[in-house]
Amino acid sequence: MHRIDDTAPAARWEDAFLTGNGEYGLMVYGDPTAERIVVDHHRFVLPNGTRGLRPPELAGVIEQVRDLILAGRRTEAGRLLAAGRQLEWTQSFHPGYALTVDDLTVDDLTVDAPAGRAAEPAPLPADYLRTTDFTTGEITVRWAGGGTRQAFVSRADRVAVVRLAAGPCLLGATGDLPGRPADVSYDITAYRRDGYAFLRVRGSYPAGLGAYGFEGLTLVTGDTEILGDRILIGGDALALTVLDRYDAPGWGTGVLHARLAGLADQQPGADYQRLLVRHVALHRPMYQRVELRLRVDEADRRRPVGELLDAQRADDQRLSPALLERLFHAGRYLLISSSGVLPPRLTGLWLGSWDAAWAGDFTTDANLNLQLSGANIGALPEVTAAHRRLIAGQVDDWRRNARAVYGGRGLLAPGRTDGEHGHLFHFCDEWPWPAWLPGAHWLLYPLWEHHLVTGEPLGEVAGWLVEAAEFFEDFLTRVDDDGRYMIVPSFSAETGPPDEHDEPVYPAVNATMDIAAARHAMRVAGGLTGAPRWADLAARLPGYLVDERGALAEWAWPGYRADDDHRHISHLYPVWPLHEITPDGTPELARAAHRALAVRGDENLSAHGSLHRALVAARLRDADRAAANLRKIICADMFFRSLMSAHNPGLQTYNADAVHTLPGVLIEMLVDSRPGSLHLLPAWPGELPGGTLRGVTCRGRITVEELTWDATTLRVRLRSALSQQVAVRSPYGARAVDLPADEPVELSLHT
């Protein structure tokens, strides 16, 4: 369960095995005679001149925008809101370069295969096996005759570590990765210093766009000889790589040298095993906190990853429990490995080409939060801490956005960010992102959820949560005939009510997500400040609207029609993640939300769309619909041989949404938690076997230490951080359970 094996090399970078420490990432692919190791860094983004862009000064025209929308002139409002701007994109995430490891027999030492693919393969040696160990983050490639290569990225020492123990080889580097812009240049140099061989790679950005370049420095131990811009390695050697990116002109090679020298001094001989032990001491406890073991055949569990994927492709109507179990752990492993200095990007932390879809950025209106869905409940506070760092670095920009666009206090988050700033500039008259109001609340919610799960003080997050409410307090200036506030302009990402030509027009009134975000923000602010005005404001917000089909409407405004085939389901925000609409507490609205989910189409079968639907289905206790949305992902050829996922069926577009979101979906199908309430197996489908889930952390400061179930029996062991009574529900029955502080309590329920 806790590794993947493959008996075939990766012939392309998309199938490369992956390791990372939340800052650096490695992608290992190619055959033993010509292996490629792509080196990535979370902060490698291609400058494009947008770093200096600021939000538009629209406060003076917002009342006119509101008038136009309320008069039904929404297209004109969109033009006014765009202020004549064209759509500008964030700085695109890009790979650094590829280390090349070539056998000495290949082309008289001159081979340099295009880095987007491996060199033409030699006959594969006997007993070839490549492995990723999820518990250590270590990639190992072995073959007959004692050939071994190993790699990991150290969380303890911030260094990429590659062991070359496969006999003589030639180590080099190349910047010739697919899609590299012609104005990005590379300088690659090999030299000797202080008794070590070094390989230095410098990538220079085009001038005047906001950054200077990036650099990688590799120290190589062992029997080495400099051959031009490569290093001849005589036997067992260790390659240690550190990376950096520079805004101002000039290179920081001296700093990188000092880091590597200090590491070699601390680790005599730069011993691989010592470095690995230091890293594993940090990585393994995170990974092992949660485990899912389904009742599957052990022979299936031991199958190489290629066989698991092939078997699932051959049966696209039935979920493979063995693959599902493996994907659960792969998702946790990749989420951990791509989270550290920042949370995961659209591609996690990995990319082997320069043409990242959607700039490989943080798409904040859906994708980022979906990838984080299993972080808090999956006992990964380190991932949430990385998300908090992203917000802390941008919250001042969110304040500037709110002042510039609406002239008020609070926080207005952009719909996407490259991680360097949070200014709102990605919009045009067709895409009115200045009207996407709930972004700050949506992005802050995982930090609020962390507080619910752990009980830890909110610290500075408390102030941010109050500011999210203050934004709506200042924004709400228009009221309807009943004295309720009208939320205008309003944008339900990434769609709008269709016009008479059945084309969506995006600026609108009273998007359901806006109502839900404003209400929850005000309730939280009231609890944090004790000020009664927040309850008064919340009481004057619009109510939700149920349409003539009995479905929760996407806009609580008469005359609007839904875009029923859209990939996003923002209007189900009150269901997931908010728990505002629940089958127990608000049954009528829950039925309306379920109807809204049922009538929504699939558009392009995007991974984030299907798994968002699965999360909502789990909250609404619809096991069949949750499973159907899982099948759209798992049975549609959306996983590469690394178990990294694609954005669309048929391995279209390298993207981490599916693999990172999947653990959160499976946990929600097994444990739905709120303070004071646990619902066990709320949406586990009958087509899947029983099993055991361990270590899940719940909203309300309860840990499910172990949950075991089959067709007739459920057993659970709970531990609470404080004395409390909790209502436990399940298909096997319900009970009120007293939980003493920090003592395990076991419960058995039977059909």
XYZ file of C-alpha atoms in Angstrom:
751
model
C 0.000 0.000 0.000
C 2.775 2.393 0.870
C 4.845 2.295 -2.302
C 4.560 1.942 -6.027
C 6.673 -0.409 -8.131
C 7.079 -0.366 -11.879
C 8.845 -2.961 -13.992
C 9.221 -0.578 -16.937
C 11.151 2.704 -17.115
C 9.320 5.963 -17.694
C 9.774 6.964 -21.313
C 8.370 10.473 -20.753
C 8.515 13.011 -17.972
C 4.805 12.679 -17.158
C 5.428 9.109 -15.939
C 8.482 10.098 -13.872
C 8.486 8.985 -10.246
C 8.262 11.915 -7.849
C 9.830 13.051 -4.609
C 9.908 16.416 -2.846
C 10.301 18.253 0.431
C 7.716 20.993 -0.080
C 10.337 23.266 -1.640
C 12.370 21.216 -4.138
C 10.997 18.446 -6.314
C 12.666 15.701 -8.346
C 11.205 13.770 -11.282
C 13.129 10.580 -12.146
C 12.588 8.966 -15.553
C 14.447 7.257 -18.402
C 16.209 3.894 -18.602
C 19.448 2.933 -16.803
C 21.680 3.952 -19.714
C 20.202 7.436 -20.022
C 18.323 8.581 -16.942
C 16.909 12.069 -16.507
C 16.161 13.801 -13.206
C 14.149 17.005 -13.585
C 14.871 19.484 -10.805
C 11.951 21.717 -9.719
C 11.553 24.484 -7.137
C 8.252 25.845 -5.781
C 9.260 29.447 -6.495
C 10.496 28.975 -10.078
C 8.068 31.189 -12.002
C 8.768 32.819 -15.351
C 8.617 36.627 -15.100
C 6.165 38.173 -17.546
C 5.882 41.764 -16.338
C 2.822 41.215 -14.132
C 4.615 41.452 -10.798
C 4.086 45.222 -10.774
C 0.415 45.124 -11.763
C -2.043 46.447 -9.200
C -5.812 46.212 -8.781
C -7.956 48.666 -10.728
C -9.197 51.832 -9.022
C -12.899 51.145 -9.483
C -14.444 52.514 -6.283
C -15.688 55.589 -8.128
C -17.720 53.606 -10.651
C -19.006 50.732 -8.527
C -22.383 52.353 -7.890
C -22.815 52.755 -11.640
C -21.882 49.082 -12.108
C -24.555 48.169 -9.579
C -27.147 50.270 -11.324
C -26.420 48.617 -14.669
C -26.653 45.086 -13.259
C -29.901 45.784 -11.429
C -31.287 47.286 -14.639
C -30.489 44.052 -16.487
C -27.628 45.618 -18.471
C -25.088 43.100 -17.241
C -22.863 43.055 -20.327
C -22.365 46.833 -20.040
C -21.616 46.406 -16.352
C -18.921 43.873 -17.180
C -17.258 46.336 -19.546
C -17.292 49.081 -16.943
C -15.954 46.742 -14.287
C -13.092 45.676 -16.567
C -11.890 49.265 -16.932
C -10.650 48.481 -20.438
C -8.141 45.879 -19.269
C -7.134 42.789 -21.195
C -6.750 39.429 -19.466
C -3.254 39.179 -17.961
C -1.901 35.851 -16.713
C 0.122 35.065 -13.647
C 3.820 34.214 -13.938
C 3.993 30.642 -15.149
C 5.508 27.900 -12.996
C 8.409 26.281 -14.827
C 10.923 23.462 -14.354
C 14.530 24.219 -13.558
C 16.570 21.784 -15.647
C 17.326 18.071 -15.910
C 20.313 16.275 -14.481
C 21.488 13.716 -17.042
C 22.933 10.356 -15.975
C 24.374 8.521 -18.973
C 26.100 5.166 -19.256
C 29.666 5.408 -20.530
C 28.914 3.075 -23.426
C 26.376 5.461 -24.930
C 27.633 7.307 -28.010
C 31.204 7.767 -26.772
C 30.134 9.994 -23.857
C 28.472 12.552 -26.125
C 24.826 11.571 -25.799
C 22.480 14.300 -24.685
C 18.930 13.169 -25.342
C 16.259 15.864 -25.555
C 15.234 16.245 -21.955
C 11.528 15.909 -22.645
C 12.108 12.230 -23.300
C 14.744 9.645 -22.535
C 17.426 8.714 -25.019
C 16.654 5.861 -27.391
C 16.583 2.967 -24.930
C 19.143 0.224 -24.864
C 17.854 -3.276 -24.157
C 16.401 -3.210 -20.663
C 18.596 -5.031 -18.151
C 17.147 -8.029 -16.349
C 15.114 -7.568 -13.169
C 14.577 -3.854 -13.733
C 12.462 -2.281 -10.978
C 11.797 1.303 -10.001
C 10.107 2.126 -6.720
C 8.749 5.106 -4.820
C 8.540 4.475 -1.079
C 5.797 6.712 0.325
C 7.033 6.260 3.894
C 10.476 7.708 3.140
C 10.049 9.745 -0.032
C 12.817 7.699 -1.627
C 12.946 6.705 -5.299
C 15.027 3.616 -6.068
C 15.932 2.177 -9.462
C 17.500 -1.320 -9.499
C 18.466 -3.874 -12.108
C 20.442 -7.093 -12.382
C 24.154 -6.943 -11.736
C 23.939 -4.658 -8.726
C 22.950 -1.474 -10.503
C 21.235 0.949 -8.122
C 20.271 4.614 -8.160
C 18.425 6.326 -5.324
C 17.017 9.809 -4.831
C 15.069 11.832 -2.291
C 14.704 15.471 -1.269
C 15.601 16.161 2.343
C 13.120 18.026 4.484
C 15.758 18.294 7.228
C 18.619 19.684 5.137
C 16.848 21.373 2.177
C 18.879 19.461 -0.377
C 18.139 17.077 -3.239
C 20.111 13.852 -2.796
C 20.953 11.393 -5.593
C 23.067 8.280 -5.038
C 24.748 6.884 -8.131
C 25.825 3.306 -7.383
C 25.513 1.716 -10.803
C 29.114 1.723 -11.922
C 30.806 4.404 -14.020
C 28.539 7.066 -15.503
C 28.572 10.601 -16.809
C 26.656 13.281 -14.890
C 25.607 16.426 -16.689
C 22.702 18.809 -17.019
C 20.491 20.213 -19.733
C 18.009 23.031 -19.965
C 16.538 21.603 -23.148
C 13.121 20.865 -21.699
C 9.969 20.919 -23.859
C 8.514 24.346 -24.515
C 11.504 26.318 -23.204
C 11.182 29.948 -24.337
C 13.914 31.042 -26.722
C 14.757 34.033 -24.497
C 15.536 31.851 -21.455
C 19.227 30.943 -21.668
C 21.329 28.423 -19.752
C 24.947 28.316 -18.679
C 26.187 24.893 -17.504
C 29.650 24.480 -16.005
C 31.521 21.632 -14.306
C 34.559 22.384 -12.129
C 36.512 21.238 -9.085
C 36.730 23.112 -5.781
C 37.678 22.201 -2.213
C 38.249 18.585 -3.186
C 34.791 18.121 -4.706
C 33.426 18.165 -8.226
C 30.672 20.705 -8.866
C 28.050 21.044 -11.570
C 26.548 24.532 -11.827
C 23.444 25.439 -13.821
C 22.333 29.030 -14.330
C 19.119 29.941 -16.087
C 18.728 33.574 -17.172
C 15.305 35.153 -17.648
C 14.601 37.790 -20.300
C 15.541 41.210 -18.937
C 13.147 43.763 -17.541
C 10.208 41.513 -16.655
C 10.648 41.237 -12.893
C 13.328 38.649 -12.079
C 16.926 37.849 -13.046
C 17.329 34.087 -13.076
C 17.635 30.823 -11.179
C 20.529 28.588 -10.225
C 21.290 25.032 -9.207
C 24.561 23.818 -7.735
C 25.414 20.129 -7.376
C 28.299 18.829 -5.263
C 29.496 15.364 -6.296
C 31.512 13.091 -3.997
C 33.558 10.030 -4.895
C 35.875 9.207 -7.781
C 35.254 12.075 -10.196
C 36.849 13.681 -13.240
C 35.784 16.852 -15.028
C 35.032 16.264 -18.719
C 33.996 19.549 -20.284
C 30.688 20.562 -18.763
C 30.039 17.102 -17.302
C 31.464 14.946 -14.545
C 32.803 11.432 -15.089
C 31.964 9.308 -12.040
C 34.019 6.188 -11.467
C 31.741 4.344 -9.053
C 29.546 4.939 -6.033
C 28.965 8.688 -5.707
C 26.578 11.144 -4.102
C 25.181 14.225 -5.846
C 23.793 16.956 -3.549
C 21.847 19.799 -5.170
C 20.680 23.155 -3.804
C 18.653 25.756 -5.683
C 17.732 29.422 -5.611
C 16.012 32.123 -7.660
C 17.107 35.755 -7.913
C 15.138 38.938 -8.433
C 18.026 41.409 -8.616
C 20.889 40.978 -11.091
C 23.717 38.772 -9.868
C 24.246 35.168 -8.839
C 24.263 33.710 -5.330
C 26.680 30.882 -6.058
C 28.743 31.656 -2.974
C 25.746 31.127 -0.726
C 24.978 27.827 -2.437
C 28.610 26.732 -2.048
C 28.470 27.566 1.650
C 25.285 25.561 2.107
C 26.763 22.501 0.457
C 30.091 22.831 2.267
C 28.316 23.146 5.582
C 26.269 20.065 4.802
C 29.377 18.059 3.886
C 31.024 19.162 7.143
C 27.993 18.103 9.191
C 27.717 14.749 7.421
C 31.226 13.277 7.148
C 31.645 11.907 3.662
C 28.152 13.225 2.860
C 26.822 9.798 3.748
C 23.559 8.915 1.954
C 22.092 6.891 4.793
C 22.702 9.593 7.392
C 21.025 12.183 5.210
C 18.091 9.838 4.608
C 17.616 9.132 8.322
C 17.469 12.853 9.089
C 14.850 13.368 6.396
C 12.741 10.330 7.268
C 12.515 11.487 10.899
C 10.412 14.413 9.616
C 8.646 12.851 6.637
C 7.541 9.470 7.971
C 5.532 10.666 11.024
C 3.443 12.921 8.778
C 2.755 10.188 6.276
C 1.963 7.446 8.793
C -0.646 9.330 10.814
C -3.485 8.081 8.601
C -3.951 4.761 6.809
C -6.751 3.170 4.801
C -6.683 -0.606 4.355
C -9.487 -2.085 2.285
C -10.297 -5.776 2.130
C -8.516 -6.586 -1.103
C -6.625 -9.594 -2.331
C -2.970 -9.460 -1.277
C -1.901 -10.476 -4.775
C -3.667 -7.355 -6.118
C -2.049 -5.243 -3.448
C 1.409 -6.395 -4.580
C 0.854 -5.722 -8.289
C 3.125 -3.175 -10.002
C 1.520 0.156 -10.709
C 1.336 -0.483 -14.448
C -0.690 -3.649 -13.900
C -3.069 -1.885 -11.511
C -3.693 0.878 -14.036
C -4.075 -1.570 -16.935
C -6.585 -3.639 -14.983
C -8.651 -0.553 -14.193
C -8.584 0.555 -17.850
C -9.877 -2.883 -18.826
C -12.886 -2.496 -16.504
C -14.207 1.041 -16.694
C -17.456 0.235 -14.875
C -16.102 -0.929 -11.527
C -13.787 0.720 -9.050
C -10.665 -1.301 -8.296
C -10.336 -1.397 -4.486
C -6.612 -2.149 -4.753
C -6.017 0.884 -6.966
C -8.284 3.066 -4.831
C -6.357 2.100 -1.697
C -3.048 2.853 -3.430
C -4.322 6.188 -4.715
C -5.373 7.177 -1.196
C -1.799 6.779 0.014
C -0.239 8.211 -3.140
C -2.415 11.289 -2.719
C -1.244 11.787 0.851
C 2.377 11.205 -0.147
C 2.284 13.686 -3.013
C 0.371 16.267 -0.958
C 2.993 16.072 1.799
C 5.861 16.166 -0.680
C 4.525 19.232 -2.506
C 3.647 21.247 0.619
C 6.137 23.202 2.683
C 7.143 26.712 1.721
C 3.809 26.906 -0.128
C 0.775 24.655 -0.582
C 0.521 22.605 -3.799
C 0.245 24.277 -7.169
C -1.940 22.990 -9.985
C 0.848 20.484 -10.692
C 1.812 20.008 -7.054
C 5.540 20.741 -7.084
C 6.515 19.018 -10.321
C 6.703 19.943 -13.971
C 8.845 18.654 -16.830
C 7.944 21.198 -19.503
C 7.596 24.972 -19.846
C 4.007 24.943 -21.066
C 2.095 24.503 -17.816
C -1.664 24.679 -18.290
C -3.212 27.722 -16.591
C 0.336 28.872 -15.761
C 0.703 26.043 -13.224
C -0.321 28.583 -10.603
C -2.608 28.500 -7.577
C -6.130 28.598 -8.981
C -7.982 29.788 -5.934
C -11.648 29.665 -6.902
C -11.806 25.856 -6.628
C -8.637 23.856 -7.225
C -6.439 24.891 -4.297
C -9.063 24.286 -1.616
C -10.077 20.993 -3.178
C -6.468 19.802 -3.044
C -6.448 20.758 0.650
C -9.709 18.932 1.426
C -7.893 16.032 3.110
C -5.275 18.071 4.982
C -7.009 18.943 8.258
C -9.119 15.800 8.541
C -6.147 13.776 7.318
C -3.934 14.904 10.224
C -1.612 17.038 8.098
C -1.342 20.386 9.910
C 1.953 20.948 8.096
C 0.041 21.244 4.821
C -2.370 23.751 6.328
C 0.618 25.673 7.711
C 1.980 25.969 4.163
C -1.387 27.348 3.056
C -1.280 29.830 5.927
C 2.138 31.012 4.745
C 0.741 31.668 1.281
C -2.057 33.801 2.751
C 0.212 35.623 5.211
C 2.406 36.703 2.319
C -0.569 38.143 0.411
C -3.113 39.440 2.905
C -1.858 43.035 2.574
C -2.478 42.752 -1.166
C -6.006 41.527 -0.481
C -6.587 44.670 1.608
C -5.344 46.839 -1.270
C -7.678 45.013 -3.638
C -10.688 45.764 -1.430
C -9.801 49.456 -1.103
C -9.087 49.931 -4.796
C -12.100 48.102 -6.184
C -14.768 48.864 -3.581
C -13.330 51.640 -1.425
C -13.853 49.668 1.754
C -12.185 47.642 4.445
C -11.533 43.947 4.488
C -10.110 41.393 2.126
C -10.694 40.786 -1.575
C -8.711 37.799 -2.880
C -7.830 37.201 -6.543
C -9.033 34.212 -8.529
C -5.473 33.056 -9.098
C -1.965 33.803 -7.865
C 1.549 32.732 -8.820
C 2.596 32.781 -5.158
C 4.592 36.004 -5.341
C 1.747 38.418 -4.589
C -2.026 38.547 -4.274
C -2.926 41.565 -6.375
C -6.087 41.354 -8.445
C -5.202 41.865 -12.107
C -6.379 38.724 -13.934
C -9.701 39.911 -15.394
C -11.363 41.427 -18.438
C -14.892 42.374 -19.483
C -15.785 38.696 -20.044
C -14.211 37.496 -16.770
C -15.232 39.869 -13.944
C -12.900 38.647 -11.204
C -13.253 41.956 -9.286
C -16.816 40.742 -8.628
C -15.664 37.423 -7.130
C -16.364 38.385 -3.534
C -16.068 35.206 -1.411
C -12.444 34.398 -2.223
C -10.925 35.528 1.062
C -13.477 33.599 3.105
C -13.063 30.487 0.924
C -9.275 30.597 1.220
C -9.376 31.291 4.962
C -11.787 28.430 5.628
C -9.055 25.718 5.843
C -7.421 27.803 8.603
C -10.743 28.012 10.468
C -11.214 24.277 9.962
C -7.724 23.674 11.394
C -8.882 25.470 14.538
C -12.009 23.288 14.708
C -9.902 20.144 14.330
C -7.044 20.987 16.695
C -8.399 23.605 19.092
C -5.214 25.603 18.565
C -5.523 29.391 19.002
C -6.236 31.230 15.782
C -3.621 33.920 16.344
C -3.444 36.344 13.419
C -6.017 34.267 11.539
C -8.725 35.609 13.886
C -8.098 39.107 12.593
C -8.192 37.935 8.988
C -11.519 36.188 9.578
C -13.001 39.379 11.026
C -11.673 41.331 8.043
C -13.420 38.885 5.704
C -16.677 39.891 7.410
C -15.781 43.594 7.374
C -15.432 43.420 3.612
C -19.074 42.389 3.299
C -20.143 44.923 5.936
C -18.755 47.769 3.818
C -19.765 46.197 0.512
C -23.480 45.821 1.324
C -24.998 49.173 0.331
C -28.073 48.165 -1.657
C -31.309 46.764 -0.224
C -34.403 45.312 -1.874
C -38.032 46.201 -1.176
C -38.070 43.822 1.809
C -35.092 45.505 3.426
C -32.693 42.658 2.623
C -29.257 43.368 1.241
C -28.596 42.773 -2.441
C -25.148 41.388 -3.221
C -24.220 43.229 -6.400
C -21.967 42.858 -8.344
C -21.748 39.123 -7.780
C -19.882 36.419 -9.725
C -20.401 32.670 -9.304
C -17.075 31.339 -10.577
C -16.690 30.600 -13.451
C -20.179 31.010 -14.896
C -23.092 33.407 -15.135
C -26.815 33.375 -15.834
C -27.298 32.781 -19.585
C -28.810 35.575 -21.685
C -31.530 35.265 -24.312
C -28.983 33.723 -26.691
C -28.086 31.092 -24.090
C -24.659 32.662 -23.587
C -23.453 33.201 -20.023
C -23.148 36.788 -18.816
C -21.082 36.822 -15.674
C -21.854 39.928 -13.564
C -24.998 39.140 -11.591
C -26.832 39.538 -8.268
C -26.852 37.339 -5.162
C -24.636 34.408 -6.080
C -25.408 31.646 -3.590
C -21.729 31.232 -2.697
C -21.559 34.934 -1.838
C -24.549 34.640 0.481
C -23.074 31.595 2.204
C -19.621 33.152 2.562
C -20.998 36.421 3.931
C -23.261 34.656 6.436
C -20.532 32.341 7.714
C -18.008 35.193 7.873
C -20.416 37.262 9.968
C -21.205 34.382 12.309
C -17.506 33.714 12.877
C -16.802 37.428 13.379
C -19.638 37.619 15.892
C -18.195 34.707 17.830
C -14.682 36.156 17.780
C -15.597 39.746 18.676
C -18.817 39.383 20.679
C -20.239 42.332 18.723
C -24.020 41.992 18.200
C -23.997 43.866 14.895
C -22.765 40.782 13.053
C -25.914 38.812 13.839
C -28.036 41.775 12.745
C -26.169 42.021 9.443
C -26.414 38.275 8.815
C -30.184 38.387 9.403
C -30.552 40.870 6.552
C -28.703 38.784 3.983
C -30.735 37.261 1.138
C -32.246 33.865 1.709
C -31.401 30.968 -0.573
C -33.664 30.403 -3.559
C -35.111 27.047 -4.625
C -36.054 27.026 -8.304
C -39.080 25.517 -10.007
C -37.288 22.150 -10.290
C -36.782 22.000 -6.548
C -33.043 22.708 -6.948
C -30.972 25.136 -4.926
C -30.467 28.037 -7.324
C -27.020 29.360 -8.157
C -28.293 32.940 -7.818
C -30.997 34.027 -5.395
C -32.479 36.446 -7.889
C -35.643 36.150 -9.977
C -35.379 35.566 -13.691
C -31.927 33.976 -13.752
C -31.394 30.559 -15.313
C -28.668 28.095 -14.355
C -25.811 26.947 -16.574
C -26.575 23.306 -15.856
C -23.600 21.804 -17.675
C -20.869 23.787 -15.941
C -17.842 22.190 -14.275
C -18.056 24.372 -11.126
C -20.605 23.911 -8.342
C -19.932 27.030 -6.292
C -23.577 27.268 -5.232
C -23.162 24.134 -3.116
C -20.700 25.931 -0.828
C -23.230 25.761 2.063
C -23.004 21.941 1.857
C -19.240 21.554 1.439
C -17.213 22.796 3.140
C -19.506 24.851 5.381
C -21.911 22.277 6.863
C -24.574 25.010 6.801
C -26.922 22.782 4.809
C -27.106 19.232 6.188
C -29.605 16.370 5.897
C -30.174 16.454 9.665
C -30.262 20.178 10.368
C -31.867 21.607 7.214
C -33.568 18.694 5.456
C -35.564 20.783 2.963
C -32.526 22.742 1.831
C -30.529 19.504 1.754
C -33.073 18.038 -0.664
C -32.798 21.185 -2.794
C -29.009 20.962 -2.750
C -29.212 17.300 -3.742
C -31.494 18.204 -6.624
C -29.028 20.906 -7.714
C -26.256 18.322 -7.703
C -28.385 15.863 -9.674
C -29.255 18.309 -12.474
C -25.692 19.598 -12.900
C -23.936 18.161 -15.951
C -20.292 17.219 -16.270
C -19.115 19.606 -19.008
C -15.549 18.415 -19.747
C -15.256 15.783 -16.976
C -12.558 17.825 -15.251
C -11.003 16.150 -12.231
C -11.758 19.012 -9.869
C -15.376 19.126 -11.007
C -16.011 15.422 -10.445
C -14.336 15.291 -7.040
C -16.053 18.483 -5.889
C -19.318 16.745 -6.747
C -18.172 13.661 -4.811
C -17.454 15.762 -1.710
C -20.918 17.314 -1.850
C -22.537 13.915 -2.477
C -20.768 12.512 0.587
C -22.076 15.377 2.741
C -25.581 14.689 1.410
C -25.107 10.956 2.154
C -25.536 9.851 -1.432
C -23.094 6.944 -1.664
C -24.074 6.022 -5.209
C -23.471 9.529 -6.530
C -20.176 9.794 -4.651
C -19.044 6.501 -6.200
C -20.217 7.565 -9.651
C -18.036 10.662 -9.442
C -15.091 8.579 -8.292
C -15.580 6.336 -11.331
C -15.374 9.393 -13.599
C -11.834 9.857 -12.322
C -10.483 6.388 -11.651
C -12.091 4.594 -14.575
C -11.279 7.251 -17.179
C -7.505 6.866 -17.576
C -6.577 9.901 -15.499
C -3.496 8.642 -13.629
C 0.067 8.505 -14.882
C 2.406 5.696 -13.817
C 3.666 7.858 -10.945
C -0.003 8.086 -9.823
C 0.120 11.806 -10.461
C -3.184 12.664 -12.094
C -4.460 14.369 -15.225
C -6.977 17.189 -15.419
C -9.158 15.392 -17.966
C -9.734 11.811 -19.145
C -7.205 10.138 -21.386
C -4.209 11.535 -19.491
C -4.917 15.035 -20.775
C -2.957 17.755 -18.911
C -0.635 16.962 -15.995
C -2.471 18.189 -12.884
C -2.589 17.335 -9.165
C -6.265 18.079 -8.471
C -7.474 14.476 -8.591
C -4.685 12.747 -6.687
C -4.522 15.377 -3.927
C -8.297 15.652 -3.497
C -8.989 11.914 -3.502
C -7.906 11.222 0.120
C -10.235 13.968 1.347
C -13.126 12.510 -0.644
C -12.604 9.006 0.764
C -12.315 10.308 4.330
C -15.560 12.303 3.922
C -17.274 9.163 2.580
C -16.205 7.354 5.762
C -16.320 10.078 8.448
C -18.405 13.261 8.371
C -17.500 15.363 11.402
C -18.805 18.518 13.030
C -18.277 19.726 16.587
C -20.471 17.468 18.711
C -21.378 15.136 15.838
C -19.803 12.222 13.978
C -21.473 10.413 11.118
C -19.597 7.210 10.314
C -19.884 5.670 6.842
C -22.208 8.430 5.629
C -21.624 7.613 1.955
C -19.613 4.412 1.593
C -20.891 2.565 -1.515
C -21.897 -1.073 -1.369
C -19.727 -1.896 -4.386
C -16.604 -1.267 -2.286
C -15.428 -3.687 0.400
C -15.092 -3.062 4.101
C -11.803 -2.170 5.670
C -10.001 -0.183 8.329
C -9.322 3.543 8.543
C -6.877 4.866 11.128
C -5.879 8.292 12.392
C -8.518 10.633 10.959
C -8.833 13.922 12.862
C -12.295 15.430 13.214
C -13.797 18.869 13.574
C -14.490 18.952 17.295
C -11.044 17.737 18.427
C -11.742 14.011 18.155
C -9.449 11.451 16.540
C -10.822 8.309 14.943
C -7.969 6.101 16.063
C -9.464 3.122 14.257
C -12.644 2.509 12.299
C -13.294 -1.032 11.041
C -16.396 -2.049 9.125
C -17.953 -4.781 7.018
C -21.451 -5.552 5.800
C -22.861 -6.174 9.280
C -20.603 -4.579 11.891
C -18.894 -1.297 12.615
C -16.272 -0.867 15.324
C -14.651 2.425 16.185
C -12.144 3.687 18.739
C -12.351 7.394 19.461
C -10.117 9.707 21.466
C -11.085 13.268 22.360
C -8.772 16.102 23.387
C -11.410 17.307 25.849
C -14.299 15.804 27.800
C -17.434 15.991 25.691
C -20.506 14.122 24.561
C -20.777 13.410 20.861
C -23.668 12.120 18.767
C -22.419 9.160 16.715
C -24.545 8.166 13.731
C -24.027 5.444 11.159
C -26.006 3.067 8.916
C -25.628 0.577 11.807
C -27.356 2.774 14.367
C -26.833 5.890 16.484
C -25.686 6.666 20.010
C -24.751 9.523 22.283
C -21.228 8.758 23.486
C -19.409 10.314 26.435
C -15.743 10.902 25.675
C -13.429 11.630 28.630
C -10.423 13.767 27.815
C -7.557 11.841 26.213
C -8.954 8.382 26.899
C -9.853 5.880 24.171
C -13.510 4.890 23.918
C -14.563 1.909 21.821
C -17.961 1.450 20.258
C -19.497 -1.449 18.303
C -22.630 -1.159 16.185
C -24.386 -3.926 14.253
C -27.056 -4.114 11.584
